[in-house]
Each structure stands twice: as C-alpha cells, then as structure tokens.
Amino acid sequence: MTGPALNAATQGMMRYKRRIIQVLAALLYNLNLPGFVQGRIYQGSTKAICVPGLNCYSCPGAVGACPIGSLQSALLRSNRALPLYIVGTILAFGALFGRTICGWLCPFGLIQELLDKLPLPKLRKSTATRRASVGKYLVLALCVVGIPLVLGFTTQAGTPFFCAWLCPVGTLEAGIPLVAANTDLQQIVGVQFFFKLGLLIAVLGVCLLIYRPFCRFLCPLGALYSFFNRFALLRYRVDPERCTHCGHCVEACRMDVRAVSDRECIQCGSCARQCEQSAISFTLKDLFEKPAQGTHGIARVAACDLAPEVPASEVPASGVPAPASTSQRLSPRTRKRKKGLLNMKSSHLLHSKRLAMPLVVLLFIIALVFSLLGACTQGPASSGADNGRQSPDQSSTGSASGQVLPDIAPHDLPDPASSAPDVAEVGALAPEFSYTTLDGATGKLSDLRGGVVLINFWASWCGPCVSEMPELERLAEAYPQLTILAISLDDTEQEAREFASQRSDQLVWVYDDNFMIADHYPTDGIPYTLIIDTQGTVTQTFLGTPRDPYTVYEEALKAAGLS
C-alpha cells in the first residue's frame, strides 16, 4: 500500500488515536474519582497547576486548575500582583500545542463530538457560522479579560464573569455533581444555578445540530490558543510541493477554517484524510528544513487550476494534450471555487515556516521567565493558578462559578475528613482556639462563654462574603450583646486590614494566619458561618450566604439563646 492509500490508512489510525487521547485526557484531569461520590472538591497541591484544556476547578474529580478561571482570578487581583504565572503557563501551552489542545485534550470538546454522532439533521458551516466564530473573541475580551480587569482595579471584590455566568463546563462538571451529592448545597441553590443549568441544556441541545458549537462560537480558551495556531510546535502542516489547492481539505473540515492550521483549526485531521496528494501531515520535520525556493507551489494554481478541462474530442492525434489539459484532475465543483482559493497566498502554506522555531523558542523563554517570576515572588497560587482561594470558581459576585451556586466560594481549607484532633460538629463543643484581632487584642473562644457567638469565615476576594457583611453589621448593631468573630482567610494580613478598615468596628476582626483556626473548622467553601450558644456548643452552621441572611441568622441566634 503506497501513496494516497497509505496516507488514508495512517490518518484513519490518527482519528482513533485522537479519540483515545481525548478520553485519557479527561480521566487525567479528573483522577480524584472518589470526589464524585463524596461530593467534595479535591484540595491537593496539584490544584495550583493548570491543565491545558477547559476543565472546571470545582469538579469533584479535578486534580488541576482551569486556565480560564486562573486567568480571571489573576486579573481580579491585578491591582495587587501581576498575573505572571498564568500568563507564562498559557504562553507555554500555546507555543507547544495551539488549538491542538481543543481537538485532542479538551473533555468538553469530546462531549460535543459524541453528541454530534447522534443521527440528526446537521447545520453545515457557512459564511454565517464563520462570522459567528468571532463570538469567542468577544467573550474572551469582555467576559474573561475586560470585566475582571476593570473590577480588579476598581473594587476589592470582582467577579470571574465567564465562570460565574456563562461557562457550561462548570455546571456540567461541578455544579450538578456537587449539588447532587450535598444536601446543604441543595438548600441554597438559586437563580444563578438554574440560569446556568438552562444554558448548559441549550448548549448541549445545539450540539445535536451543529458540530462543536461551544468551541466555534463561545469558548474563550479556544480563542486564546488560536493566536498561536499558525506557528505552534505540534500541528498539521502542508507540503507546498504536493499541494494542488484543490480545496478538499477546507471543504472536509467541519470547523470554520479557510486554510489548514488557521485560527479555527483544532487539528482533528479530517483535512489530511481527504488529501489525495498526501500533502498534509502531522509532523515537525519542516521546522528544521529550509523552505522550498521559487514559486512554493503557487505556480500550480496559476498554471493549471484555472485552465478549462479539455474534452477528449479536442485532444490532438498525437495524444499530447495542450498545456491547459493539466487541469483534467480537477472536478467541476472544485473549479467553481478557484477564484476564492487563489486568494489563499503562499503565506498560508509557508508564512510561518521560517519563523516557527524562533517564535516557539522566544515564547518558551518568555513563558519560563514569567512562570519563574510568578512562582518566586507570589507562588503559583498568587499568580493566578487555582489553589482554591483564587480559583475561577470563587465567584466574587456571589457565585461559585464552577459549582454554579449562588452564594458560595470554594477555597483550600482542610477537608472535613482530615485528621485534625478537634473539628467542629453541630451538637458538640466548638473547638477551642486563640486569636489576635487586627487591633492587637488577644483572646480565646472560651473567654466568650456565657454569651452567644457568631463565627464567620470570610475573605476580601470572596463576593458572597463581602455581600453579606452589611447584614452581619446590622446584627451587631441590633444586638450589642452578640459577639461576631469575623475571621479572615485572605492571602495577607494587609488585605484583611484594608477591607476591615472600611467596615464596622462592632465586629471582632481576626486574621487567621496559616489557617490556625480554620484547621478546626474545615469546610468546602466560604462564607462559612457557625452559631455557638452560651454553653459553647455549635448549634447551627451555614455554608454560603442564605437568601435572607439577617433573618436566617437572627432566628438561629435566638434559638441559641440570644435575647
């Protein structure tokens, strides 16, 4: 088997390899399989590292962070720290793979492709779908970069807008599993959860009729990687000496491409399977070869692709056809497209060939410098990688975007099943701890025995925490005998001080350095509120913000003995 037949067989094997790699990538991203049963978010050290594809941080099985969520979290903190780590990570992924990640390493891309297998009428690509592909760039610019960046500089609490309101991956991978496994979360889901659930259903429904619609029209990660697609190290390349510009590759592709490996190409290989000239290959070799000199194959387009097909009756008796007969291999339908295809200049085939390796090397150097600077000066977490506290799913507007819950932000407190010797439980004495207020006063929880105490774990980056603070201040004003310990889990004491300086001094403001207090009060997210009665017993706990915080907390406090 040689020539086109061999190439077809090779590319057929690539198709099955791609499917296997897609499945393996989804499993590797979500190795914490027990998390789906337990309904808990994995909090290991690997959560500070981004995976290449779109995979929700708050997915119970996720062992890594989502690059889009990490980028938003970093931008929300851009008034305090440059997003060096996550920028370096995205540069590295882009230089290596470009949108190969979309076609080979994205779990949600796999789900869309499997839904497309159902035998239903399909909407073919067209000029309209090509124009609609601009949508993902608008989502990237506005929802991923613009809104978080503006809010990061203008407010103390912003929102990772895309994760909080638009991302269907968070709903599918995190929201549904977590709500299904946690009765506490089922009680606080609200409008935002059901909005995102409806959006997920709509996207999955469209997948039955359109090939990978989320990737083509909405995905901001695909938009990011598309900027690297033409010179990424791992991608399909066209041999200009073999290419006849027949257009079969573009026609066969179900993405909105105009040329092989352009910004819309996800490197799925459908173009290579259709190429009769074996001109398209998934190889690195041309990076190290000099480009062909001369016409780069474009002469074939000019000389033969426009020439009319010569009927057999017009072939001379000598059997030697006129020069125009070189176009006999082209079909009538192909010739109809020649005017447009001629506009695809040689640069579409070779423009990145001379610059590919220098660009890749340069990007790797920049990526390495950024990542090292971010890791050394702030640590991977502070640089924007999801470590829980800065995850894309810590909605700063009152939503855990990955969990798609209305009023909870996941963070990296110890797991409730940890081996801490003394952990808070309803009906048991509250674990003892010592604290130092931001004003310098010291005390212990046991010193407050005889009065009702409300403990609230919060952080300035947590939107739900910030939104419920006025309600806690109202409680403190209405009940002077009530002690409210507002315990900050911010990254630095300075951040806690800046926030507390603008709030009521009727609350007792505490910074929990190194989670010395939180070790005994583990939870999956914040705000986390505990009610402690006059005997020091935990009577109720609240994960997230209730729909009417003042009324709910007031009733719980009165049940604990507040008068």
Coordinates of C-alpha atoms in Angstrom, one line a residue:
M1 CA 0.0 0.0 0.0
T2 CA 1.6 3.3 -1.1
G3 CA 0.8 6.9 -1.8
P4 CA -2.7 8.2 -1.1
A5 CA -3.9 4.8 0.2
L6 CA -1.1 4.6 2.8
N7 CA -1.8 8.2 3.9
A8 CA -5.5 7.5 4.3
A9 CA -4.8 4.4 6.4
T10 CA -2.3 6.4 8.5
Q11 CA -4.8 9.3 9.0
G12 CA -7.5 6.8 9.9
M13 CA -5.4 5.5 12.7
M14 CA -4.8 9.1 13.8
R15 CA -8.5 9.5 14.2
Y16 CA -8.8 6.6 16.6
K17 CA -5.7 7.7 18.5
R18 CA -7.2 11.2 18.9
R19 CA -10.3 9.7 20.4
I20 CA -8.3 7.6 22.9
I21 CA -6.2 10.6 23.8
Q22 CA -9.3 12.7 24.4
V23 CA -10.7 10.1 26.8
L24 CA -7.3 9.7 28.6
A25 CA -7.0 13.5 29.0
A26 CA -10.5 13.7 30.6
L27 CA -9.5 10.9 33.0
L28 CA -6.2 12.5 33.9
Y29 CA -7.7 15.9 34.5
N30 CA -10.2 14.2 36.9
L31 CA -8.3 11.5 38.6
N32 CA -9.9 12.1 42.0
L33 CA -12.8 9.8 41.2
P34 CA -13.9 9.3 44.9
G35 CA -14.7 13.0 44.9
F36 CA -17.7 12.4 42.8
V37 CA -19.1 10.1 45.4
Q38 CA -18.1 12.2 48.4
G39 CA -19.2 15.5 46.7
R40 CA -16.1 17.2 47.8
I41 CA -13.5 19.3 45.9
Y42 CA -10.0 18.0 45.8
Q43 CA -7.6 20.3 47.6
G44 CA -4.2 18.7 46.9
S45 CA -1.1 20.5 45.9
T46 CA -1.6 19.8 42.2
K47 CA -4.6 22.2 42.2
A48 CA -2.0 25.0 41.9
I49 CA -1.1 23.7 38.4
C50 CA -3.2 24.5 35.3
V51 CA -4.3 21.7 32.9
P52 CA -4.2 22.6 29.2
G53 CA -7.9 22.2 28.5
L54 CA -11.1 23.6 29.8
N55 CA -11.8 21.6 33.0
C56 CA -13.6 23.1 36.0
Y57 CA -11.5 23.6 39.2
S58 CA -14.6 22.8 41.3
C59 CA -15.2 19.5 39.6
P60 CA -15.1 16.9 42.5
G61 CA -12.6 14.9 40.4
A62 CA -10.4 17.7 39.2
V63 CA -6.8 17.5 40.2
G64 CA -5.7 20.6 38.4
A65 CA -6.8 24.2 37.7
C66 CA -8.6 25.6 34.7
P67 CA -6.5 28.2 32.7
I68 CA -9.5 30.4 32.0
G69 CA -10.6 30.5 35.7
S70 CA -7.0 31.1 36.8
L71 CA -6.6 33.9 34.3
Q72 CA -9.7 35.6 35.6
S73 CA -8.7 35.2 39.2
A74 CA -5.3 36.7 38.5
L75 CA -6.9 39.6 36.7
L76 CA -9.2 40.2 39.6
R77 CA -6.0 40.6 41.7
S78 CA -4.1 42.6 39.2
N79 CA -4.2 45.7 41.3
R80 CA -2.0 43.8 43.8
A81 CA 0.0 41.3 41.7
L82 CA 0.9 40.8 38.1
P83 CA -0.5 37.6 36.6
L84 CA 2.9 36.3 35.6
Y85 CA 2.4 32.7 36.4
I86 CA -0.8 32.1 34.5
V87 CA 0.4 34.2 31.5
G88 CA 3.6 32.2 31.3
T89 CA 1.6 28.9 31.5
I90 CA -0.8 29.9 28.7
L91 CA 2.2 31.1 26.6
A92 CA 3.8 27.7 27.0
F93 CA 0.7 25.7 26.2
G94 CA 0.0 27.9 23.2
A95 CA 3.6 27.7 21.8
L96 CA 3.6 23.9 22.2
F97 CA 0.1 23.0 21.0
G98 CA -2.0 25.9 19.9
R99 CA -5.6 24.6 19.3
T100 CA -4.4 21.0 19.2
I101 CA -5.5 21.2 22.8
C102 CA -9.0 21.9 21.7
G103 CA -9.1 18.9 19.3
W104 CA -7.1 16.4 21.5
L105 CA -7.1 17.4 25.1
C106 CA -10.4 19.1 25.9
P107 CA -13.1 17.0 27.8
F108 CA -15.9 19.2 26.8
G109 CA -14.8 19.0 23.1
L110 CA -15.1 15.3 23.4
I111 CA -18.6 15.5 24.8
Q112 CA -19.7 17.8 22.0
E113 CA -18.2 15.4 19.4
L114 CA -20.1 12.4 20.9
L115 CA -23.4 14.3 20.9
D116 CA -22.7 15.1 17.2
K117 CA -22.7 11.4 16.5
L118 CA -26.4 11.1 17.0
P119 CA -28.2 10.7 13.7
L120 CA -30.0 14.0 13.4
P121 CA -30.0 16.7 10.7
K122 CA -26.9 18.9 10.9
L123 CA -26.4 22.5 10.1
R124 CA -23.5 22.8 7.7
K125 CA -20.9 25.5 8.1
S126 CA -21.4 28.7 6.1
T127 CA -20.5 32.3 5.9
A128 CA -22.8 32.9 8.8
T129 CA -21.1 30.4 11.1
R130 CA -17.7 31.8 10.1
R131 CA -18.9 35.2 11.2
A132 CA -20.3 33.8 14.4
S133 CA -16.9 32.4 15.3
V134 CA -15.9 35.9 16.2
G135 CA -18.2 35.5 19.3
K136 CA -15.5 33.6 21.2
Y137 CA -13.1 36.6 20.9
L138 CA -15.8 38.9 22.3
V139 CA -16.3 36.5 25.2
L140 CA -12.6 36.5 25.8
A141 CA -12.2 40.2 25.6
L142 CA -15.2 41.2 27.6
C143 CA -16.1 38.4 30.0
V144 CA -12.7 36.9 30.7
V145 CA -10.4 39.9 30.5
G146 CA -12.3 43.1 30.5
I147 CA -14.7 42.8 33.3
P148 CA -12.3 41.1 35.8
L149 CA -9.5 43.5 34.9
V150 CA -11.7 46.6 35.5
L151 CA -13.2 45.2 38.7
G152 CA -9.7 44.2 39.9
F153 CA -8.5 47.8 39.7
T154 CA -11.7 49.5 40.9
T155 CA -13.1 47.3 43.6
Q156 CA -12.0 45.0 46.4
A157 CA -14.2 42.2 45.1
G158 CA -14.9 41.5 41.5
T159 CA -16.4 38.5 39.6
P160 CA -14.9 35.9 37.2
F161 CA -17.7 36.8 35.0
F162 CA -17.4 34.0 32.4
C163 CA -17.1 31.3 35.1
A164 CA -19.9 32.8 37.1
W165 CA -22.5 33.3 34.4
L166 CA -21.5 31.7 31.1
C167 CA -19.4 28.6 31.4
P168 CA -21.4 25.4 30.8
V169 CA -18.4 23.2 31.7
G170 CA -18.6 24.3 35.4
T171 CA -22.3 23.5 35.5
L172 CA -21.7 20.0 34.0
E173 CA -18.6 19.0 35.8
A174 CA -19.0 20.8 39.1
G175 CA -22.4 22.3 39.7
I176 CA -24.6 19.2 39.1
P177 CA -22.3 16.7 40.8
L178 CA -21.8 18.9 43.9
V179 CA -25.4 19.8 44.3
A180 CA -26.5 16.2 43.8
A181 CA -24.1 14.9 46.5
N182 CA -24.6 17.7 49.1
T183 CA -27.9 18.3 50.8
D184 CA -26.6 21.6 52.3
L185 CA -25.9 22.9 48.8
Q186 CA -29.3 21.8 47.6
Q187 CA -30.8 24.2 50.1
I188 CA -29.0 27.3 48.8
V189 CA -29.1 26.9 45.0
G190 CA -30.8 29.8 43.4
V191 CA -31.5 31.7 40.2
Q192 CA -27.9 31.7 39.1
F193 CA -27.6 27.9 39.3
F194 CA -30.8 27.4 37.3
F195 CA -29.8 30.0 34.7
K196 CA -26.5 28.2 34.1
L197 CA -28.3 24.8 34.1
G198 CA -30.6 26.2 31.3
L199 CA -27.6 27.5 29.4
L200 CA -25.9 24.1 29.7
I201 CA -29.0 22.3 28.3
A202 CA -29.2 24.8 25.5
V203 CA -25.6 24.3 24.5
L204 CA -25.9 20.5 24.6
G205 CA -29.1 20.8 22.6
V206 CA -27.3 22.8 19.9
C207 CA -24.5 20.2 19.8
L208 CA -27.0 17.8 18.4
L209 CA -27.5 20.0 15.3
I210 CA -24.1 21.9 15.0
Y211 CA -20.6 20.5 15.2
R212 CA -18.8 21.7 18.4
P213 CA -20.8 25.0 18.7
F214 CA -19.3 26.0 22.0
C215 CA -15.8 25.6 20.6
R216 CA -16.6 27.5 17.5
F217 CA -18.6 30.4 18.9
L218 CA -18.1 30.8 22.6
C219 CA -15.0 29.2 24.1
P220 CA -12.5 31.9 25.2
L221 CA -9.8 29.3 25.7
G222 CA -10.0 28.3 22.1
A223 CA -9.8 32.0 21.2
L224 CA -6.6 32.3 23.3
Y225 CA -4.9 29.3 21.7
S226 CA -6.0 30.3 18.2
F227 CA -3.4 33.2 18.3
F228 CA -0.7 30.5 18.4
N229 CA -2.2 28.1 15.9
R230 CA -0.1 29.1 12.8
F231 CA 3.3 28.6 14.5
A232 CA 2.6 26.1 17.3
L233 CA 5.1 23.3 17.5
L234 CA 2.6 20.5 17.2
R235 CA 0.2 21.0 14.3
Y236 CA -0.8 19.8 10.9
R237 CA 1.4 21.2 8.1
V238 CA 1.0 21.4 4.3
D239 CA 3.7 20.4 1.9
P240 CA 3.7 23.1 -0.8
E241 CA 5.3 20.9 -3.3
R242 CA 2.5 18.4 -3.1
C243 CA -0.5 20.7 -2.5
T244 CA -2.6 21.4 -5.6
H245 CA -5.0 23.8 -3.8
C246 CA -7.9 21.6 -4.7
G247 CA -9.8 22.9 -1.6
H248 CA -10.9 19.4 -0.5
C249 CA -9.2 19.9 2.9
V250 CA -11.2 23.0 3.7
E251 CA -14.4 21.5 2.4
A252 CA -14.0 18.4 4.5
C253 CA -13.3 20.3 7.8
R254 CA -16.4 20.9 9.9
M255 CA -14.8 23.8 11.7
D256 CA -14.9 27.3 10.1
V257 CA -11.4 27.1 8.6
R258 CA -10.1 28.8 5.5
A259 CA -6.8 27.0 5.4
V260 CA -5.1 24.2 7.3
S261 CA -3.9 25.2 10.8
D262 CA -5.6 28.6 10.6
R263 CA -7.1 30.1 13.8
E264 CA -10.2 27.9 13.6
C265 CA -8.4 24.6 13.0
I266 CA -8.5 22.2 16.0
Q267 CA -6.0 19.8 14.4
C268 CA -8.6 17.0 14.2
G269 CA -7.0 15.6 11.0
S270 CA -10.1 15.5 8.8
C271 CA -8.2 17.5 6.2
A272 CA -5.4 15.0 6.0
R273 CA -7.8 12.2 5.5
Q274 CA -9.3 13.9 2.4
C275 CA -6.0 14.9 0.8
E276 CA -5.4 12.8 -2.3
Q277 CA -1.9 14.2 -2.7
S278 CA -0.7 13.3 0.9
A279 CA 0.3 16.9 1.2
I280 CA -1.0 17.3 4.8
S281 CA 0.9 15.7 7.7
F282 CA 1.2 15.9 11.5
T283 CA 4.9 16.3 11.6
L284 CA 7.7 18.5 13.0
K285 CA 10.3 17.9 10.3
D286 CA 9.7 21.1 8.2
L287 CA 10.8 23.1 11.2
F288 CA 14.3 22.0 10.6
E289 CA 14.3 22.2 6.8
K290 CA 14.7 25.2 4.6
P291 CA 11.6 26.3 2.7
A292 CA 11.5 25.4 -1.0
Q293 CA 12.7 28.1 -3.2
G294 CA 10.8 29.6 -6.1
T295 CA 7.1 29.6 -6.6
H296 CA 6.3 27.5 -3.5
G297 CA 3.6 25.6 -5.4
I298 CA 1.6 28.6 -6.3
A299 CA 2.6 28.3 -9.9
R300 CA 0.4 25.1 -10.0
V301 CA -2.6 27.2 -9.1
A302 CA -1.9 29.8 -11.8
A303 CA -0.9 27.4 -14.5
C304 CA -3.4 24.6 -14.0
D305 CA -6.1 25.3 -11.5
L306 CA -7.9 27.9 -13.7
A307 CA -7.4 26.2 -17.0
P308 CA -10.6 24.7 -18.5
E309 CA -10.9 21.0 -18.8
V310 CA -10.2 19.8 -22.3
P311 CA -12.7 17.4 -23.8
A312 CA -11.4 14.1 -25.2
S313 CA -12.5 15.2 -28.7
E314 CA -10.1 18.1 -28.6
V315 CA -7.0 16.1 -27.8
P316 CA -4.6 16.1 -30.8
A317 CA -4.0 12.9 -32.7
S318 CA -0.5 12.8 -31.3
G319 CA -2.1 12.1 -27.9
V320 CA -0.3 15.0 -26.4
P321 CA -2.9 17.4 -24.9
A322 CA -2.5 21.1 -24.9
P323 CA -0.9 22.6 -21.7
A324 CA -4.3 23.5 -20.4
S325 CA -5.1 19.8 -20.1
T326 CA -3.2 19.7 -16.8
S327 CA -6.5 20.6 -15.1
Q328 CA -8.2 17.4 -16.1
R329 CA -7.7 16.1 -12.5
L330 CA -10.0 18.8 -11.1
S331 CA -13.7 18.3 -10.8
P332 CA -16.2 21.0 -12.0
R333 CA -17.3 21.7 -8.4
T334 CA -13.6 22.4 -7.5
R335 CA -13.1 24.8 -10.3
K336 CA -16.1 26.8 -9.2
R337 CA -14.2 27.7 -6.0
K338 CA -11.0 28.6 -7.7
K339 CA -11.5 32.4 -7.6
G340 CA -11.7 32.3 -3.8
L341 CA -8.9 29.7 -3.4
L342 CA -6.5 31.7 -5.4
N343 CA -6.7 34.4 -2.7
M344 CA -5.0 31.9 -0.3
K345 CA -1.5 33.0 -1.0
S346 CA 1.7 31.1 -0.4
S347 CA 2.0 32.6 3.0
H348 CA -0.9 30.4 4.1
L349 CA 1.3 27.4 3.5
L350 CA 4.7 28.7 4.3
H351 CA 4.5 32.1 6.1
S352 CA 5.2 30.5 9.5
K353 CA 7.8 28.1 8.2
R354 CA 10.8 30.4 8.5
L355 CA 9.6 31.9 11.8
A356 CA 8.1 28.9 13.6
M357 CA 11.1 27.7 15.5
P358 CA 12.4 31.2 16.5
L359 CA 8.9 32.2 17.7
V360 CA 8.4 29.0 19.7
V361 CA 11.8 29.4 21.3
L362 CA 11.1 33.0 22.1
L363 CA 7.7 32.2 23.6
F364 CA 9.2 29.5 25.7
I365 CA 11.8 31.9 27.1
I366 CA 9.1 34.4 27.9
A367 CA 6.9 31.7 29.4
L368 CA 9.7 30.4 31.6
V369 CA 10.7 33.9 32.8
F370 CA 7.1 34.8 33.7
S371 CA 6.4 31.5 35.4
L372 CA 9.6 31.6 37.5
L373 CA 8.9 35.2 38.4
G374 CA 5.3 34.4 39.4
A375 CA 6.3 31.3 41.4
C376 CA 9.2 33.0 43.2
T377 CA 7.6 36.3 44.0
Q378 CA 4.0 35.2 44.7
G379 CA 3.8 31.4 44.4
P380 CA 1.8 29.7 41.7
A381 CA -1.4 30.3 43.6
S382 CA -1.0 34.0 44.0
S383 CA 0.0 34.3 40.3
G384 CA -3.4 33.2 39.2
A385 CA -3.4 29.4 39.2
D386 CA -6.3 28.0 41.1
N387 CA -5.5 26.9 44.5
G388 CA -9.0 27.1 45.8
R389 CA -8.8 30.6 47.2
Q390 CA -8.2 32.1 43.9
S391 CA -9.9 29.6 41.8
P392 CA -12.1 30.5 38.9
D393 CA -14.9 29.2 40.9
Q394 CA -14.6 31.7 43.7
S395 CA -17.2 33.9 42.3
S396 CA -16.6 37.3 43.7
T397 CA -20.1 38.3 42.9
G398 CA -21.7 35.7 45.0
S399 CA -21.3 32.7 42.9
A400 CA -19.1 29.7 42.8
S401 CA -18.8 29.6 39.1
G402 CA -17.6 26.1 38.9
Q403 CA -20.2 25.0 41.4
V404 CA -22.6 27.4 39.9
L405 CA -24.1 28.0 43.3
P406 CA -25.4 31.5 44.1
D407 CA -23.6 32.3 47.3
I408 CA -20.5 30.2 48.0
A409 CA -16.9 30.4 47.0
P410 CA -14.7 27.2 47.3
H411 CA -11.3 27.5 48.9
D412 CA -8.5 25.5 50.3
L413 CA -9.5 24.8 53.9
P414 CA -8.7 21.3 55.1
D415 CA -11.1 18.6 54.2
P416 CA -13.7 17.8 56.9
A417 CA -12.4 14.2 56.9
S418 CA -8.9 15.4 57.9
S419 CA -7.1 14.1 60.8
A420 CA -7.4 17.3 62.9
P421 CA -7.8 16.2 66.5
D422 CA -10.6 18.6 67.2
V423 CA -13.1 19.5 64.4
A424 CA -16.3 21.5 64.7
E425 CA -19.5 19.5 64.7
V426 CA -23.1 20.5 65.3
G427 CA -24.2 19.5 68.8
A428 CA -20.6 19.4 70.1
L429 CA -18.5 21.9 71.8
A430 CA -16.8 24.4 69.5
P431 CA -13.1 23.6 69.2
E432 CA -11.0 26.0 71.3
F433 CA -8.7 28.5 69.7
S434 CA -6.8 31.6 70.5
Y435 CA -6.9 34.7 68.3
T436 CA -5.4 38.1 67.9
T437 CA -7.6 40.9 66.5
L438 CA -6.4 43.3 63.8
D439 CA -6.3 45.9 66.6
G440 CA -3.8 43.8 68.5
A441 CA -6.1 42.5 71.3
T442 CA -5.9 38.8 72.2
G443 CA -8.4 36.3 73.4
K444 CA -9.7 32.8 73.4
L445 CA -13.1 31.3 72.3
S446 CA -13.7 30.0 75.8
D447 CA -13.5 33.6 77.1
L448 CA -16.8 34.3 75.3
R449 CA -18.7 31.5 77.2
G450 CA -21.9 32.8 78.6
G451 CA -22.8 34.7 75.5
V452 CA -24.0 33.8 72.1
V453 CA -21.2 33.9 69.4
L454 CA -21.4 34.0 65.6
I455 CA -18.2 33.0 63.8
N456 CA -17.9 34.0 60.2
F457 CA -15.0 32.8 57.9
W458 CA -14.6 35.2 55.0
A459 CA -12.1 36.8 52.6
S460 CA -12.0 40.1 50.7
W461 CA -11.8 38.3 47.4
C462 CA -15.0 36.4 48.1
G463 CA -18.0 38.1 46.7
P464 CA -20.6 36.3 48.8
C465 CA -18.6 37.1 51.9
V466 CA -18.5 40.8 51.0
S467 CA -22.2 40.9 50.1
E468 CA -23.3 39.6 53.5
M469 CA -21.1 41.8 55.6
P470 CA -23.7 44.6 55.9
E471 CA -26.2 42.0 57.3
L472 CA -23.7 40.9 59.9
E473 CA -23.1 44.6 60.8
R474 CA -26.9 45.1 61.2
L475 CA -27.0 42.1 63.6
A476 CA -24.1 43.5 65.6
E477 CA -25.9 46.9 65.8
A478 CA -29.2 45.4 66.7
Y479 CA -27.8 43.0 69.4
P480 CA -24.9 44.7 71.2
Q481 CA -24.6 41.6 73.5
L482 CA -23.8 39.4 70.5
T483 CA -20.1 38.7 69.6
I484 CA -19.3 38.3 65.9
L485 CA -15.9 36.9 65.2
A486 CA -15.1 37.8 61.5
I487 CA -12.2 35.6 60.7
S488 CA -10.3 36.5 57.5
L489 CA -8.8 33.9 55.2
D490 CA -7.1 36.4 52.9
D491 CA -3.7 35.8 51.5
T492 CA -2.1 38.5 53.5
E493 CA -3.0 40.4 56.7
Q494 CA -2.7 43.7 54.8
E495 CA -5.6 42.7 52.5
A496 CA -7.7 41.9 55.6
R497 CA -6.8 45.2 57.2
E498 CA -7.7 47.2 54.1
F499 CA -11.1 45.6 54.0
A500 CA -11.8 45.8 57.7
S501 CA -10.8 49.5 57.8
Q502 CA -13.9 50.3 55.7
R503 CA -16.3 48.2 57.8
S504 CA -17.9 48.5 61.2
D505 CA -15.8 48.2 64.3
Q506 CA -18.6 46.4 66.1
L507 CA -17.4 43.1 64.6
V508 CA -14.3 41.5 66.0
W509 CA -11.9 41.3 63.0
V510 CA -9.4 38.5 63.1
Y511 CA -6.8 37.4 60.6
D512 CA -6.2 33.6 60.5
D513 CA -2.5 33.2 59.7
N514 CA -1.7 29.8 58.3
F515 CA -5.2 28.6 58.9
M516 CA -4.5 28.0 62.6
I517 CA -8.2 28.5 63.4
A518 CA -9.6 27.1 60.2
D519 CA -7.9 23.8 60.8
H520 CA -10.6 23.1 63.3
Y521 CA -13.4 24.4 61.2
P522 CA -13.0 22.7 57.8
T523 CA -15.4 23.4 55.0
D524 CA -15.7 23.2 51.2
G525 CA -16.1 27.0 50.8
I526 CA -16.8 30.4 52.3
P527 CA -18.6 32.3 53.6
Y528 CA -18.9 29.7 56.4
T529 CA -20.8 30.7 59.5
L530 CA -21.3 29.0 62.8
I531 CA -23.7 29.7 65.6
I532 CA -22.4 28.9 69.2
D533 CA -24.7 29.0 72.2
T534 CA -24.0 30.2 75.7
Q535 CA -22.5 26.8 76.7
G536 CA -20.0 26.9 73.8
T537 CA -21.9 24.3 71.7
V538 CA -22.2 24.6 67.9
T539 CA -25.9 24.8 67.2
Q540 CA -26.0 25.5 63.5
T541 CA -23.7 26.0 60.6
F542 CA -24.2 27.8 57.2
L543 CA -22.2 27.2 54.1
G544 CA -22.7 30.1 51.7
T545 CA -25.0 33.1 52.1
P546 CA -28.7 32.4 52.9
R547 CA -31.2 34.1 50.8
D548 CA -32.2 36.4 53.7
P549 CA -29.0 36.5 55.8
Y550 CA -30.3 38.8 58.5
T551 CA -33.5 36.9 59.2
V552 CA -31.9 33.4 59.0
Y553 CA -29.0 34.3 61.2
E554 CA -31.3 36.1 63.7
E555 CA -33.6 33.1 64.0
A556 CA -30.6 30.8 64.5
L557 CA -29.1 33.1 67.1
K558 CA -32.3 33.4 69.1
A559 CA -32.6 29.6 69.0
A560 CA -29.1 29.5 70.6
G561 CA -30.2 31.8 73.4
L562 CA -29.8 35.3 72.1
S563 CA -32.3 37.7 73.6

